[in-house]
Amino acid sequence: CITMCAPNETELQNLTEMPTSTREEILLAAKKLQEYGVNKVLVTLGSEGSMVLMESGEVITQAALPLYDGGKVVDTTGAGDCFRGTFAVALSRSQTVQEGLLLGAAAASLCVQAEGAMPSMPKESEVQAILERAAKE
């Protein structure tokens, strides 16, 4: 068994050989991965956010966070890796899947606003500032 697999929608399509153009198709493809022995499936959806299909069949979703202060998408390179890394840190700190998705969304919203994969990785303090701002809105 694999505890968790975290593809984006294109990778999910390649892994399952199933369409992933709609949320319904993504969910069916994620269920296929579970049939292969994956307990939880985290799917990153770019500007559409993310979702996790839990072992129980529960689906947990998170919308992408807005880019504050007129921020613009400059480079999406590394955004998925940034999201997954932040999500993994949250789980390692005993936070819930929902909290991990929110942290990942905050980190990715910062990541896309800078050029390059490594230089765009945000500091934890920057992620926390985005979360505080999002909580106020």
PDB file of C-alpha atoms in Angstrom:
ATOM      1  CA  CYS A   1       0.000   0.000   0.000  1.00  0.00           C
ATOM      2  CA  ILE A   2       1.019   3.585  -0.660  1.00  0.00           C
ATOM      3  CA  THR A   3      -0.027   6.065   2.023  1.00  0.00           C
ATOM      4  CA  MET A   4      -0.464   9.043  -0.303  1.00  0.00           C
ATOM      5  CA  CYS A   5       0.056   9.899  -3.960  1.00  0.00           C
ATOM      6  CA  ALA A   6       0.060  13.567  -4.992  1.00  0.00           C
ATOM      7  CA  PRO A   7      -0.216  14.076  -8.758  1.00  0.00           C
ATOM      8  CA  ASN A   8      -1.505  17.106 -10.590  1.00  0.00           C
ATOM      9  CA  GLU A   9      -4.440  16.479 -12.930  1.00  0.00           C
ATOM     10  CA  THR A  10      -2.200  15.743 -15.934  1.00  0.00           C
ATOM     11  CA  GLU A  11      -0.073  13.290 -13.971  1.00  0.00           C
ATOM     12  CA  LEU A  12      -3.256  11.682 -12.632  1.00  0.00           C
ATOM     13  CA  GLN A  13      -4.464  11.215 -16.205  1.00  0.00           C
ATOM     14  CA  ASN A  14      -1.138   9.604 -17.161  1.00  0.00           C
ATOM     15  CA  LEU A  15      -1.168   7.293 -14.122  1.00  0.00           C
ATOM     16  CA  THR A  16      -4.727   6.066 -14.650  1.00  0.00           C
ATOM     17  CA  GLU A  17      -5.191   6.504 -18.412  1.00  0.00           C
ATOM     18  CA  MET A  18      -8.489   8.198 -17.550  1.00  0.00           C
ATOM     19  CA  PRO A  19      -9.746  11.687 -18.481  1.00  0.00           C
ATOM     20  CA  THR A  20      -9.299  14.440 -15.878  1.00  0.00           C
ATOM     21  CA  SER A  21     -10.990  17.463 -17.444  1.00  0.00           C
ATOM     22  CA  THR A  22     -13.737  17.851 -14.822  1.00  0.00           C
ATOM     23  CA  ARG A  23     -13.941  17.461 -11.047  1.00  0.00           C
ATOM     24  CA  GLU A  24     -16.054  14.335 -11.550  1.00  0.00           C
ATOM     25  CA  GLU A  25     -13.444  12.794 -13.861  1.00  0.00           C
ATOM     26  CA  ILE A  26     -10.662  13.710 -11.439  1.00  0.00           C
ATOM     27  CA  LEU A  27     -12.532  12.040  -8.598  1.00  0.00           C
ATOM     28  CA  LEU A  28     -13.071   8.864 -10.653  1.00  0.00           C
ATOM     29  CA  ALA A  29      -9.380   8.786 -11.592  1.00  0.00           C
ATOM     30  CA  ALA A  30      -8.397   9.306  -7.936  1.00  0.00           C
ATOM     31  CA  LYS A  31     -10.639   6.389  -6.983  1.00  0.00           C
ATOM     32  CA  LYS A  32      -8.810   4.315  -9.606  1.00  0.00           C
ATOM     33  CA  LEU A  33      -5.521   5.084  -7.843  1.00  0.00           C
ATOM     34  CA  GLN A  34      -7.101   3.864  -4.627  1.00  0.00           C
ATOM     35  CA  GLU A  35      -7.987   0.627  -6.400  1.00  0.00           C
ATOM     36  CA  TYR A  36      -4.258   0.340  -7.207  1.00  0.00           C
ATOM     37  CA  GLY A  37      -3.488   0.508  -3.466  1.00  0.00           C
ATOM     38  CA  VAL A  38      -3.119   4.216  -2.689  1.00  0.00           C
ATOM     39  CA  ASN A  39      -4.796   5.205   0.585  1.00  0.00           C
ATOM     40  CA  LYS A  40      -5.136   8.971   0.020  1.00  0.00           C
ATOM     41  CA  VAL A  41      -4.909  10.891  -3.239  1.00  0.00           C
ATOM     42  CA  LEU A  42      -3.977  14.577  -3.219  1.00  0.00           C
ATOM     43  CA  VAL A  43      -4.596  16.226  -6.588  1.00  0.00           C
ATOM     44  CA  THR A  44      -3.272  19.712  -7.247  1.00  0.00           C
ATOM     45  CA  LEU A  45      -5.433  21.660  -9.683  1.00  0.00           C
ATOM     46  CA  GLY A  46      -3.427  24.823 -10.330  1.00  0.00           C
ATOM     47  CA  SER A  47      -5.610  27.922 -10.183  1.00  0.00           C
ATOM     48  CA  GLU A  48      -8.583  25.701  -9.282  1.00  0.00           C
ATOM     49  CA  GLY A  49      -7.042  24.699  -5.940  1.00  0.00           C
ATOM     50  CA  SER A  50      -6.638  21.150  -4.688  1.00  0.00           C
ATOM     51  CA  MET A  51      -8.498  18.124  -3.395  1.00  0.00           C
ATOM     52  CA  VAL A  52      -7.765  15.039  -1.347  1.00  0.00           C
ATOM     53  CA  LEU A  53      -9.683  11.801  -1.681  1.00  0.00           C
ATOM     54  CA  MET A  54      -9.423  10.209   1.746  1.00  0.00           C
ATOM     55  CA  GLU A  55      -9.311   6.474   2.367  1.00  0.00           C
ATOM     56  CA  SER A  56     -12.883   6.719   3.716  1.00  0.00           C
ATOM     57  CA  GLY A  57     -14.118   8.224   0.432  1.00  0.00           C
ATOM     58  CA  GLU A  58     -14.445  11.712   1.928  1.00  0.00           C
ATOM     59  CA  VAL A  59     -13.302  14.479  -0.416  1.00  0.00           C
ATOM     60  CA  ILE A  60     -11.583  17.507   1.113  1.00  0.00           C
ATOM     61  CA  THR A  61     -11.138  20.528  -1.134  1.00  0.00           C
ATOM     62  CA  GLN A  62      -9.284  23.827  -0.970  1.00  0.00           C
ATOM     63  CA  ALA A  63      -9.702  26.750  -3.345  1.00  0.00           C
ATOM     64  CA  ALA A  64      -6.624  28.567  -4.577  1.00  0.00           C
ATOM     65  CA  LEU A  65      -5.959  31.722  -2.579  1.00  0.00           C
ATOM     66  CA  PRO A  66      -6.056  35.137  -4.238  1.00  0.00           C
ATOM     67  CA  LEU A  67      -2.935  37.075  -5.128  1.00  0.00           C
ATOM     68  CA  TYR A  68      -3.020  40.080  -2.805  1.00  0.00           C
ATOM     69  CA  ASP A  69      -1.951  43.667  -3.455  1.00  0.00           C
ATOM     70  CA  GLY A  70      -2.237  43.393  -7.225  1.00  0.00           C
ATOM     71  CA  GLY A  71       0.065  40.387  -7.384  1.00  0.00           C
ATOM     72  CA  LYS A  72       0.440  38.748 -10.781  1.00  0.00           C
ATOM     73  CA  VAL A  73       1.317  35.229 -11.852  1.00  0.00           C
ATOM     74  CA  VAL A  74       4.903  35.454 -13.102  1.00  0.00           C
ATOM     75  CA  ASP A  75       6.048  31.819 -13.214  1.00  0.00           C
ATOM     76  CA  THR A  76       4.239  28.639 -12.186  1.00  0.00           C
ATOM     77  CA  THR A  77       7.451  26.579 -12.212  1.00  0.00           C
ATOM     78  CA  GLY A  78       7.759  24.866  -8.850  1.00  0.00           C
ATOM     79  CA  ALA A  79       4.324  25.873  -7.576  1.00  0.00           C
ATOM     80  CA  GLY A  80       3.125  22.280  -7.297  1.00  0.00           C
ATOM     81  CA  ASP A  81       6.332  21.234  -5.549  1.00  0.00           C
ATOM     82  CA  CYS A  82       5.991  24.201  -3.210  1.00  0.00           C
ATOM     83  CA  PHE A  83       2.388  23.207  -2.456  1.00  0.00           C
ATOM     84  CA  ARG A  84       3.270  19.552  -1.799  1.00  0.00           C
ATOM     85  CA  GLY A  85       6.273  20.402   0.351  1.00  0.00           C
ATOM     86  CA  THR A  86       4.252  22.781   2.506  1.00  0.00           C
ATOM     87  CA  PHE A  87       1.450  20.221   2.751  1.00  0.00           C
ATOM     88  CA  ALA A  88       3.958  17.574   3.895  1.00  0.00           C
ATOM     89  CA  VAL A  89       5.391  19.924   6.522  1.00  0.00           C
ATOM     90  CA  ALA A  90       1.882  20.552   7.868  1.00  0.00           C
ATOM     91  CA  LEU A  91       1.183  16.824   8.165  1.00  0.00           C
ATOM     92  CA  SER A  92       4.563  16.247   9.835  1.00  0.00           C
ATOM     93  CA  ARG A  93       3.494  18.826  12.431  1.00  0.00           C
ATOM     94  CA  SER A  94       0.279  16.870  13.125  1.00  0.00           C
ATOM     95  CA  GLN A  95      -1.937  19.398  11.365  1.00  0.00           C
ATOM     96  CA  THR A  96      -5.073  18.179   9.609  1.00  0.00           C
ATOM     97  CA  VAL A  97      -5.348  17.518   5.892  1.00  0.00           C
ATOM     98  CA  GLN A  98      -7.555  20.629   5.564  1.00  0.00           C
ATOM     99  CA  GLU A  99      -4.943  22.753   7.347  1.00  0.00           C
ATOM    100  CA  GLY A 100      -2.251  21.296   5.094  1.00  0.00           C
ATOM    101  CA  LEU A 101      -4.241  22.155   1.989  1.00  0.00           C
ATOM    102  CA  LEU A 102      -4.692  25.733   3.190  1.00  0.00           C
ATOM    103  CA  LEU A 103      -0.986  26.102   3.985  1.00  0.00           C
ATOM    104  CA  GLY A 104      -0.097  24.651   0.589  1.00  0.00           C
ATOM    105  CA  ALA A 105      -2.466  27.070  -1.131  1.00  0.00           C
ATOM    106  CA  ALA A 106      -0.924  30.013   0.706  1.00  0.00           C
ATOM    107  CA  ALA A 107       2.626  28.955  -0.175  1.00  0.00           C
ATOM    108  CA  ALA A 108       1.748  28.325  -3.826  1.00  0.00           C
ATOM    109  CA  SER A 109       0.008  31.711  -4.105  1.00  0.00           C
ATOM    110  CA  LEU A 110       3.303  33.333  -3.162  1.00  0.00           C
ATOM    111  CA  CYS A 111       5.434  31.003  -5.266  1.00  0.00           C
ATOM    112  CA  VAL A 112       3.754  31.896  -8.560  1.00  0.00           C
ATOM    113  CA  GLN A 113       4.513  35.589  -8.070  1.00  0.00           C
ATOM    114  CA  ALA A 114       8.278  35.188  -8.490  1.00  0.00           C
ATOM    115  CA  GLU A 115      10.536  33.943 -11.279  1.00  0.00           C
ATOM    116  CA  GLY A 116      12.308  30.582 -10.991  1.00  0.00           C
ATOM    117  CA  ALA A 117      11.680  27.441  -9.006  1.00  0.00           C
ATOM    118  CA  MET A 118      14.071  27.926  -6.070  1.00  0.00           C
ATOM    119  CA  PRO A 119      13.992  31.733  -5.712  1.00  0.00           C
ATOM    120  CA  SER A 120      10.185  31.661  -5.597  1.00  0.00           C
ATOM    121  CA  MET A 121       9.917  29.367  -2.558  1.00  0.00           C
ATOM    122  CA  PRO A 122       8.399  31.494   0.223  1.00  0.00           C
ATOM    123  CA  LYS A 123       9.574  31.759   3.801  1.00  0.00           C
ATOM    124  CA  GLU A 124       7.311  30.369   6.511  1.00  0.00           C
ATOM    125  CA  SER A 125       6.723  33.894   7.845  1.00  0.00           C
ATOM    126  CA  GLU A 126       5.462  34.973   4.407  1.00  0.00           C
ATOM    127  CA  VAL A 127       3.061  32.029   4.281  1.00  0.00           C
ATOM    128  CA  GLN A 128       1.770  32.864   7.758  1.00  0.00           C
ATOM    129  CA  ALA A 129       1.179  36.488   6.710  1.00  0.00           C
ATOM    130  CA  ILE A 130      -0.938  35.294   3.747  1.00  0.00           C
ATOM    131  CA  LEU A 131      -2.935  33.007   6.046  1.00  0.00           C
ATOM    132  CA  GLU A 132      -3.599  35.866   8.460  1.00  0.00           C
ATOM    133  CA  ARG A 133      -4.754  38.065   5.615  1.00  0.00           C
ATOM    134  CA  ALA A 134      -6.998  35.319   4.186  1.00  0.00           C
ATOM    135  CA  ALA A 135      -8.558  34.758   7.614  1.00  0.00           C
ATOM    136  CA  LYS A 136      -9.632  38.416   7.739  1.00  0.00           C
ATOM    137  CA  GLU A 137     -11.489  38.211   4.415  1.00  0.00           C
TER     138      GLU A 137
END
